[in-house]
GROMACS .gro file of C-alpha atoms in nm:
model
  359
    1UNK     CA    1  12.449 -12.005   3.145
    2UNK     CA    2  12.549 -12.000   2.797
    3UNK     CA    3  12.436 -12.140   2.446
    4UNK     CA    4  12.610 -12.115   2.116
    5UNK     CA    5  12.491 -12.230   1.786
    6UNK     CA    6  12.660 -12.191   1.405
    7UNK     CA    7  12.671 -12.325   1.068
    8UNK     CA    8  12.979 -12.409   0.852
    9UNK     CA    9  13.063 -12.446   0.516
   10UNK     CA   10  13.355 -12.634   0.367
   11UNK     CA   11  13.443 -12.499   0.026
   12UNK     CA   12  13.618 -12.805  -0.053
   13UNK     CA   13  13.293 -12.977  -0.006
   14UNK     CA   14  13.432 -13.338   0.090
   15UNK     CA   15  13.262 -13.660   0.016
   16UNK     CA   16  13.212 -13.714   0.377
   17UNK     CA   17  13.007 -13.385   0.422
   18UNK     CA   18  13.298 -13.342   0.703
   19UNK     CA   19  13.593 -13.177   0.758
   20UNK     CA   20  13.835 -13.419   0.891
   21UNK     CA   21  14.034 -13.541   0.643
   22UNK     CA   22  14.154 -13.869   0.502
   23UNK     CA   23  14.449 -14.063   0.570
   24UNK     CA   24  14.676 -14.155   0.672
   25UNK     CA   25  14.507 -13.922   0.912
   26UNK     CA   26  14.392 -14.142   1.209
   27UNK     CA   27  14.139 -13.882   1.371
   28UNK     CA   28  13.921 -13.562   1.310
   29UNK     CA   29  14.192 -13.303   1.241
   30UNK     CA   30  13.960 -13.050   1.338
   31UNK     CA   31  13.758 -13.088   1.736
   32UNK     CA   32  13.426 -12.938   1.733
   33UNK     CA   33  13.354 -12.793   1.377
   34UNK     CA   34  13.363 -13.149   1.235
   35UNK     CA   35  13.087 -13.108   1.017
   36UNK     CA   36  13.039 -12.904   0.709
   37UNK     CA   37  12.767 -12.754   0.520
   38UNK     CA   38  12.564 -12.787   0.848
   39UNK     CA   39  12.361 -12.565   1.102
   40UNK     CA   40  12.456 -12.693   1.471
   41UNK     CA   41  12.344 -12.657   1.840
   42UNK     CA   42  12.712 -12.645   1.950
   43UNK     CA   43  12.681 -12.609   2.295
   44UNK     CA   44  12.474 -12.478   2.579
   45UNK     CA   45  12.598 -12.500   2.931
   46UNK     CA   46  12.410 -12.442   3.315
   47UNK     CA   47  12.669 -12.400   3.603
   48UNK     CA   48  12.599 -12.391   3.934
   49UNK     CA   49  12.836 -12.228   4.148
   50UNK     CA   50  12.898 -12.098   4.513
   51UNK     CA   51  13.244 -11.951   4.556
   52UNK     CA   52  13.456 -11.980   4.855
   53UNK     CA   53  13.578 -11.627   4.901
   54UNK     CA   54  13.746 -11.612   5.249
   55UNK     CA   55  13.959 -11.850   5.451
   56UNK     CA   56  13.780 -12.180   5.633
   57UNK     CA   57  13.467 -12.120   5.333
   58UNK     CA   58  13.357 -12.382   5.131
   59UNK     CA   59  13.265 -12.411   4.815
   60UNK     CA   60  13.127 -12.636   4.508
   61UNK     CA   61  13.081 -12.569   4.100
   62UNK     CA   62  12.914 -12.810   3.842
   63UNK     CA   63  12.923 -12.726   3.437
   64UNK     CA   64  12.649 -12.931   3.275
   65UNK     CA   65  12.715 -12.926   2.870
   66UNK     CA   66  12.486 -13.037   2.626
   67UNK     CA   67  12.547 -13.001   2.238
   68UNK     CA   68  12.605 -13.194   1.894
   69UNK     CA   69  12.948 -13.024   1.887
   70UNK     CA   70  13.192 -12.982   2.237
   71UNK     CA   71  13.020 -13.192   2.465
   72UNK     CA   72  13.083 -13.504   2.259
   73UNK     CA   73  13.392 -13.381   2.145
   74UNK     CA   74  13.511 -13.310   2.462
   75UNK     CA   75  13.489 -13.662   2.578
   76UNK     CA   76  13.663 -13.837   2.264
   77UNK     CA   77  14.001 -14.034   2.356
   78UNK     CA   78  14.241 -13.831   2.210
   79UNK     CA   79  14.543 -14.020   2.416
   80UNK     CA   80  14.687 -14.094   2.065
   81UNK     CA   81  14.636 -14.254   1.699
   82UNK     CA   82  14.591 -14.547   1.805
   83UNK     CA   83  14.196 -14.626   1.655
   84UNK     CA   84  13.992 -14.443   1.361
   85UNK     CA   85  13.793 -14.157   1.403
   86UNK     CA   86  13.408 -14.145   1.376
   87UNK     CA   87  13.331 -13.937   1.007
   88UNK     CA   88  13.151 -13.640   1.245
   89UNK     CA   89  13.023 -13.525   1.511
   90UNK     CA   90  12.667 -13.699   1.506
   91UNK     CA   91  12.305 -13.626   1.672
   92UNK     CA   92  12.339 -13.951   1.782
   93UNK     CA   93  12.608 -13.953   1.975
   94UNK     CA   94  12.653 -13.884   2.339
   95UNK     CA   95  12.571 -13.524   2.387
   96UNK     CA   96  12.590 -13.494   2.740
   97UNK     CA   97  12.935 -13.367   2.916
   98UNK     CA   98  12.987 -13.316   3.258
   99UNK     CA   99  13.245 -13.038   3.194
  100UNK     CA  100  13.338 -12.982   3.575
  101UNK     CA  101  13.256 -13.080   3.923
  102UNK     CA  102  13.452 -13.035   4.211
  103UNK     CA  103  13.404 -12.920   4.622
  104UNK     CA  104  13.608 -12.584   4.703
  105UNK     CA  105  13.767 -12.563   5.066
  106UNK     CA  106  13.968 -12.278   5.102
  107UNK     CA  107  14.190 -12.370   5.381
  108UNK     CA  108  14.338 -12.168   5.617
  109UNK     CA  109  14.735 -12.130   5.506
  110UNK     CA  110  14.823 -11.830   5.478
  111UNK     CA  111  14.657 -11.598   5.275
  112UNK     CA  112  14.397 -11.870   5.196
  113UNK     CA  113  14.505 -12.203   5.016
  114UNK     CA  114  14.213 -12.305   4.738
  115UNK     CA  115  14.228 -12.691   4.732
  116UNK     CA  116  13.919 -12.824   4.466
  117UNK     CA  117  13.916 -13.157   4.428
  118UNK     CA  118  13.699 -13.322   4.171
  119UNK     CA  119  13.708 -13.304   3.787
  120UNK     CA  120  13.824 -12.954   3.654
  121UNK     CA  121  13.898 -12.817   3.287
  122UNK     CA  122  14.314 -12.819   3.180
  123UNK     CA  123  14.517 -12.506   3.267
  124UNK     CA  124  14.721 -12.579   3.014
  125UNK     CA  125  14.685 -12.373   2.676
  126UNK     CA  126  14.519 -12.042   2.616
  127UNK     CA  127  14.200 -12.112   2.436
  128UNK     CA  128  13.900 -12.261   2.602
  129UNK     CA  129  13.585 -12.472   2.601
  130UNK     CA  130  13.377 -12.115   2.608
  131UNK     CA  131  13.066 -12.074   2.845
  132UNK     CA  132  13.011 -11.899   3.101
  133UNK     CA  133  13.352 -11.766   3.220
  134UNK     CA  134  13.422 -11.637   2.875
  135UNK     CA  135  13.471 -11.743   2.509
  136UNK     CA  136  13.760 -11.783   2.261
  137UNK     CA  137  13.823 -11.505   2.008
  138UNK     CA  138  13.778 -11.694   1.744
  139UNK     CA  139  13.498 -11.946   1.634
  140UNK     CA  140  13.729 -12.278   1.558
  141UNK     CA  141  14.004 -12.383   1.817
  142UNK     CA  142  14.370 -12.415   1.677
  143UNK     CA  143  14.540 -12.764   1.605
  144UNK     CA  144  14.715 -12.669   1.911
  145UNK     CA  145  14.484 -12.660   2.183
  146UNK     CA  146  14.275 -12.969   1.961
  147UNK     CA  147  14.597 -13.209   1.938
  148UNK     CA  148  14.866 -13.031   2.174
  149UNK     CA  149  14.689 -13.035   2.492
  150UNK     CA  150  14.485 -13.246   2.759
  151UNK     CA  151  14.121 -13.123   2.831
  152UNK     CA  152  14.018 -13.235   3.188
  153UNK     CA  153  14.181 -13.351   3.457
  154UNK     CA  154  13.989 -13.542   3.777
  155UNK     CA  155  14.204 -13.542   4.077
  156UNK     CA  156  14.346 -13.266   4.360
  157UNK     CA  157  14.476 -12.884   4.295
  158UNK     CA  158  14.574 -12.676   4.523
  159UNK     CA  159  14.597 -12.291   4.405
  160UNK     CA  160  14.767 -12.030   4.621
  161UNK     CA  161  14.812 -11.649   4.544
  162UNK     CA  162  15.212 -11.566   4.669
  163UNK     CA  163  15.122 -11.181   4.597
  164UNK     CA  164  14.984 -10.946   4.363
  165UNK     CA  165  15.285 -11.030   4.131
  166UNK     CA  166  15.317 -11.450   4.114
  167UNK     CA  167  15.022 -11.729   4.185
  168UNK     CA  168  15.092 -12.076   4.193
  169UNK     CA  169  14.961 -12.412   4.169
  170UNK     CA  170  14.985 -12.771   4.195
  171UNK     CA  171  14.805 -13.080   4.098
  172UNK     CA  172  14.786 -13.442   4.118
  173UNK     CA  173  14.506 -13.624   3.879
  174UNK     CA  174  14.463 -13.924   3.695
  175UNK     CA  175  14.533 -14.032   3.336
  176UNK     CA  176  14.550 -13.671   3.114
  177UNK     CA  177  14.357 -13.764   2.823
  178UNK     CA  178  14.038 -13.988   2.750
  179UNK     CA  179  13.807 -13.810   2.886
  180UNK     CA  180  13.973 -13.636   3.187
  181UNK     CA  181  13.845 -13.907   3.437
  182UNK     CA  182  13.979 -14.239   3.367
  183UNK     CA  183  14.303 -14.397   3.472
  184UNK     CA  184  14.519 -14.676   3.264
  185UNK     CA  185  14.778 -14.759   3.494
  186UNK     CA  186  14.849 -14.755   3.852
  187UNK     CA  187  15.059 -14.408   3.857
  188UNK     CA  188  14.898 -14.071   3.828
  189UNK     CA  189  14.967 -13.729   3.618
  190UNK     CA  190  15.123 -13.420   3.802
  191UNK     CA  191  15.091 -13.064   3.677
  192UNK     CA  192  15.200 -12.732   3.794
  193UNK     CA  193  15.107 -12.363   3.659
  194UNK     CA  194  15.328 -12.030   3.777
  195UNK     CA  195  15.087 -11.701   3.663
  196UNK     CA  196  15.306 -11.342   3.638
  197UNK     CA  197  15.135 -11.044   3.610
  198UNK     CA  198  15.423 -10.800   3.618
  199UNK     CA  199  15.190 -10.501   3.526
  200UNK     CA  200  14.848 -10.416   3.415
  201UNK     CA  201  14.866 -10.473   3.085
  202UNK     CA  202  15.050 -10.819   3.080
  203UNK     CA  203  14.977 -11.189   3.228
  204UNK     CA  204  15.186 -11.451   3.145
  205UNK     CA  205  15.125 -11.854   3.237
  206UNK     CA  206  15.350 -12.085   3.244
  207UNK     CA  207  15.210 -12.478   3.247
  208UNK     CA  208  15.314 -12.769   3.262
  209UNK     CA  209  15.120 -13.144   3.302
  210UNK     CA  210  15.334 -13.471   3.343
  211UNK     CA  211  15.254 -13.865   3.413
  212UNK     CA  212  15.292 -14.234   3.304
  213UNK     CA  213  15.049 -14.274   3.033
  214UNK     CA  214  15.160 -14.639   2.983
  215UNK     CA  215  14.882 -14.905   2.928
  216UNK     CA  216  14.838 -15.034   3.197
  217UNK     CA  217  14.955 -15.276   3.510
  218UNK     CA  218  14.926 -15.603   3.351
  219UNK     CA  219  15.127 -15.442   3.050
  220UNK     CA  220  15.521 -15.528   3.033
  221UNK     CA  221  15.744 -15.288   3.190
  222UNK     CA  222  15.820 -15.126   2.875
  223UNK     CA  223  15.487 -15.016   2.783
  224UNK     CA  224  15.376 -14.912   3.131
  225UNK     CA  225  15.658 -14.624   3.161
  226UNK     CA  226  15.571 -14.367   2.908
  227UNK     CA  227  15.595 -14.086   3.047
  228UNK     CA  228  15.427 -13.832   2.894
  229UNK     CA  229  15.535 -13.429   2.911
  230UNK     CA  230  15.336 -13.100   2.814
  231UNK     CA  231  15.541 -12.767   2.865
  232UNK     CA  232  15.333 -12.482   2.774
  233UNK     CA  233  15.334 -12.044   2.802
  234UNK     CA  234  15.082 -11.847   2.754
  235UNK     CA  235  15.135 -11.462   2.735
  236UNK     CA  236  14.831 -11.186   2.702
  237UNK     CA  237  14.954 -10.818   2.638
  238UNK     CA  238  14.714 -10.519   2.616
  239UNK     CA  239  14.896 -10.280   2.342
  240UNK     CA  240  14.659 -10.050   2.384
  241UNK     CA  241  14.313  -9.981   2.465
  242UNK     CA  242  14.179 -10.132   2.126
  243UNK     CA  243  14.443 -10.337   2.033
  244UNK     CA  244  14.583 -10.693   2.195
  245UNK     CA  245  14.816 -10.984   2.154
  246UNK     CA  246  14.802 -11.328   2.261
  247UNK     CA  247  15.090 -11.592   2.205
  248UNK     CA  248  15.058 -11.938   2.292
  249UNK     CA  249  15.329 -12.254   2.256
  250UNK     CA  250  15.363 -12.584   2.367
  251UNK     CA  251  15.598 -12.869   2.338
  252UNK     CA  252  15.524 -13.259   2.418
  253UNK     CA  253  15.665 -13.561   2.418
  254UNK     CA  254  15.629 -13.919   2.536
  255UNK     CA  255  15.847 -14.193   2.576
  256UNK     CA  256  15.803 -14.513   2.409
  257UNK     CA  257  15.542 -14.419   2.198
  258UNK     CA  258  15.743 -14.376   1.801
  259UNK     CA  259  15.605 -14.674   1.606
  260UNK     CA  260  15.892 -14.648   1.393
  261UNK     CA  261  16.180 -14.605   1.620
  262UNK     CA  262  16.081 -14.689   1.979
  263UNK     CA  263  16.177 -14.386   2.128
  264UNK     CA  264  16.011 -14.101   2.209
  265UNK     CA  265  15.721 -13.928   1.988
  266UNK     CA  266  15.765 -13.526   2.006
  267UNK     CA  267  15.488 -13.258   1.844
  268UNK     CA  268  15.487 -12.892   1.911
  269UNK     CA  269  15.274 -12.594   1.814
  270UNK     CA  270  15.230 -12.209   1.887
  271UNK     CA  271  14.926 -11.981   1.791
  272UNK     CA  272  14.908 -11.586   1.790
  273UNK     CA  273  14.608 -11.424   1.810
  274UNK     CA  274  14.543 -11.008   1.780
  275UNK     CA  275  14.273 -10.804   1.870
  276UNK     CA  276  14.131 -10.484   1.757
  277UNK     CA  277  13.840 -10.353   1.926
  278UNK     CA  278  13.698 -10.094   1.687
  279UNK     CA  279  13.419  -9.991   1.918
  280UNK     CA  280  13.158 -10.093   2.166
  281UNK     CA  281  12.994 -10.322   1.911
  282UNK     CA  282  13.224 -10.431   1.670
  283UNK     CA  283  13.604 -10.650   1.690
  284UNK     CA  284  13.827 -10.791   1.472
  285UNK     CA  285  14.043 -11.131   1.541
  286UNK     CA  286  14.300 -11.212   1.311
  287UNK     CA  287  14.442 -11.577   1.417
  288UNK     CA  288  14.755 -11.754   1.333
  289UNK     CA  289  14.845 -12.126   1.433
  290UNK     CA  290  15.157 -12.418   1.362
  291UNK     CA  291  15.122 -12.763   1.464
  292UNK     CA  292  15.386 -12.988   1.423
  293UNK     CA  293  15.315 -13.388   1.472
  294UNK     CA  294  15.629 -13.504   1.374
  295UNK     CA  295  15.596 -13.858   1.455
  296UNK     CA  296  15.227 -13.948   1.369
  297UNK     CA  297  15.162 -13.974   1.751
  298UNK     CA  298  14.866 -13.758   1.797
  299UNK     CA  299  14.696 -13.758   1.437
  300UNK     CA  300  14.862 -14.137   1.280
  301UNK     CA  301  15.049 -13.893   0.967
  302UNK     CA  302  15.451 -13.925   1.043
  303UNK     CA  303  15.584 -13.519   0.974
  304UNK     CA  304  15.272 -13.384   0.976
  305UNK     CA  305  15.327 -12.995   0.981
  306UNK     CA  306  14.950 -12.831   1.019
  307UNK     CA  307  14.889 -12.442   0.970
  308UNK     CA  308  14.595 -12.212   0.968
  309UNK     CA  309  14.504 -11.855   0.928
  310UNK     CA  310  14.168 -11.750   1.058
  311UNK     CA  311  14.008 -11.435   1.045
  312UNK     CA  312  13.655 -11.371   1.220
  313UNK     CA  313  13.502 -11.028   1.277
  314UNK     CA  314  13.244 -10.985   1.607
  315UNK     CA  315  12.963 -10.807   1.641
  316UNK     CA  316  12.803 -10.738   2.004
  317UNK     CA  317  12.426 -10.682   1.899
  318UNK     CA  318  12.347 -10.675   2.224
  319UNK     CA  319  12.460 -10.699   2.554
  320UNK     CA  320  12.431 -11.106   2.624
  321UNK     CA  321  12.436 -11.132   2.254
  322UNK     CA  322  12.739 -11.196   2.011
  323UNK     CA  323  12.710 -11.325   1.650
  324UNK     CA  324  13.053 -11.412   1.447
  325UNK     CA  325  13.150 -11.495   1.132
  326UNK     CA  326  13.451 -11.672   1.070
  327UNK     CA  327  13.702 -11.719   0.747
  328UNK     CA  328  13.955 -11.977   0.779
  329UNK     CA  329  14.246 -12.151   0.577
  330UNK     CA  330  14.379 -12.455   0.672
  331UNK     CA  331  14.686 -12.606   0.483
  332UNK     CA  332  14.953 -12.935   0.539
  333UNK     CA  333  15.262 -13.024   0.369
  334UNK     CA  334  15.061 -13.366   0.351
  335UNK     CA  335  14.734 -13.412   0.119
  336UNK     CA  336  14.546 -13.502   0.433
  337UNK     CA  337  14.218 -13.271   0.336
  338UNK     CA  338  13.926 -13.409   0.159
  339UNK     CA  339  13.811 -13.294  -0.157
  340UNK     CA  340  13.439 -13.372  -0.352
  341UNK     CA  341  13.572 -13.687  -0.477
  342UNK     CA  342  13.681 -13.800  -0.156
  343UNK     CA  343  14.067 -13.798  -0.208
  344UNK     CA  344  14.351 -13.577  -0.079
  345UNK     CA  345  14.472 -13.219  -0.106
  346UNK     CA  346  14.688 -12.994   0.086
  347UNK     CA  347  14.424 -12.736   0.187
  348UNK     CA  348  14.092 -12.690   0.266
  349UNK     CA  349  13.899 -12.340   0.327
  350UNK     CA  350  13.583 -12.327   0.546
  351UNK     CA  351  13.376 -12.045   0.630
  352UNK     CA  352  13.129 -12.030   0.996
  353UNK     CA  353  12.856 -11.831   1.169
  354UNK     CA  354  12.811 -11.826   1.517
  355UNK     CA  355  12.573 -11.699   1.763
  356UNK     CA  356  12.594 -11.689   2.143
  357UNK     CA  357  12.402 -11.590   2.432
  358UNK     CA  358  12.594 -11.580   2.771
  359UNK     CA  359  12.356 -11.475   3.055
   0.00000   0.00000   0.00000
């Protein structure tokens, strides 16, 4: 299991006690830290898990979520900017997520061919929900993995290790956004992942998800043939012992989808994260991020360039126990961040503490 909690401050401090932004923003810019100048029950999470190991087992996993933060954010439709945005991430809304649940066969090709089929969390991008497989170095996500990348998918993958050098696999889901589970057309979304681990010390994924996101089969022609393309890489490198490197991009575009020309809407991002492990107890993540929405697709602002440096030092008080604090600086070519008076500027700083327990 796993539970995280935090509080964050805006020093900005907006009119709408959030930090989302104004227009011509059509969404939250930021995913889960949505509110400031509040304390939050982020997320906890129960999973349930029995692994199928060897050929001809099977096997099941279910993530139950519950939080005021990534459970409901989790679930928003973030397909594009096409409706507002709530102001927040509210104790009202629906707090309940149910993150993953699929059936494991491991089928007997081969070495072993892992088929789960069921709803499943992306592969695509290199930071994640955080539970119990692991957490994110930092406390906030990027704009990348927020706006660049689908969340869930619901549908078939099939995962099979070539040798100790190359895995691959495959997968055929519905719709890519909403909430993962959903379909708006008759067609369905493809994906594919190739993972190289050409020593110790480096892993590199290569992703990519693709599929007709048009709206659906009563729709004209023209609108029901967008097709939609995420190409991402992801590359982890151990320097040394203390120190590491993690680089992320992505590029997407879909067709049909630029209000303003007809053709297709592009946006693009990379992040690089390093690590420095002082000691047993004590880390330091420096963060780095671009996000480029250069049609207004995924946030509604037309050459929208997004950037953020985050910096959050972790301490490991004890051994199921992690409490962060995190410094970050946010900043647009467009005055899309909210100030006390409720009007635009070009930057906003927050600050966050988080606690965990992972167990």
């Amino acid at each position: 299991g796993f539970v995280s909690s935090s509080y964050n401050y805006n020093f900005n401090k907006p009119a709408s006690q959030t930090n989302c932004g104004v227009a011509p923003l059509q969404f939250c810019v930021r995913i889960f830290d949505q509110d400031a100048n509040s304390f939050k029950l982020d997320n906890t999470e129960l999973v349930f898990l029995k692994e199928a190991e060897d050929t001809g087992d099977i096997g099941f996993r279910f993530d139950l979520t519950f939080g005021f933060s990534l459970p409901e954010g989790a679930q928003r439709a973030r397909s594009s900017a096409t409706q507002p945005a709530p102001a927040g991430l509210a104790t009202d809304d629906d707090d309940f997520d149910l993150q993953q649940a699929y059936v494991t066969w491991k089928a007997p090709v081969g070495k072993g061919l892992q088929l789960d089929l069921g709803k499943f969390v992306t592969h695509v991008g290199a930071e994640v929900f955080s539970g119990y497989d692991g957490w994110n170095m930092n406390f906030s996500r990027t704009y990348v993995f927020g706006w660049g990348i689908p969340f869930n998918h619901t549908g078939l993958r099939a995962t099979y290790q070539v040798s100790d050098l190359i895995t691959v696999m495959g997968m055929v889901a519905n719709n890519w956004e909403e909430d993962g589970v959903s379909d708006n057309n008759t067609d369905k979304t493809f994906g594919g992942q190739i993972a190289i681990s050409p020593s110790d010390t480096i892993g590199v994924l290569i992703n990519w998800v693709g599929g007709n996101q048009g709206s659906g089969q009563t729709a004209p022609i023209s609108t029901n043939n967008n097709w939609r393309n995420i190409f991402d890489i992801v590359v982890d490198i151990a320097l040394t012992n203390q120190w590491s490197l993690q680089l992320n991009a992505d590029y997407g575009a879909e067709e049909n989808a630029n209000t303003a020309t007809g053709g297709t809407a592009k946006w693009g991002g990379f992040a690089g994260i390093i690590r420095y492990d002082v000691n047993k107890w004590f880390s330091m993540n420096v963060r780095g991020a671009h996000f480029i929405d250069e049609d207004g697709f995924r946030l509604g602002a037309a050459n929208n360039r997004l950037w953020e440096v985050t910096v959050t030092p972790e301490f490991r008080v004890m051994e199921n126990m992690v409490i962060r604090f995190e410094y970050r600086h946010d900043g647009s070519n467009l005055n899309i961040f909210e100030d006390q008076n409720g009007l635009g500027k070009d930057s906003q700083d927050t600050v966050a503490m988080n606690a965990l327990i992972h167990f």
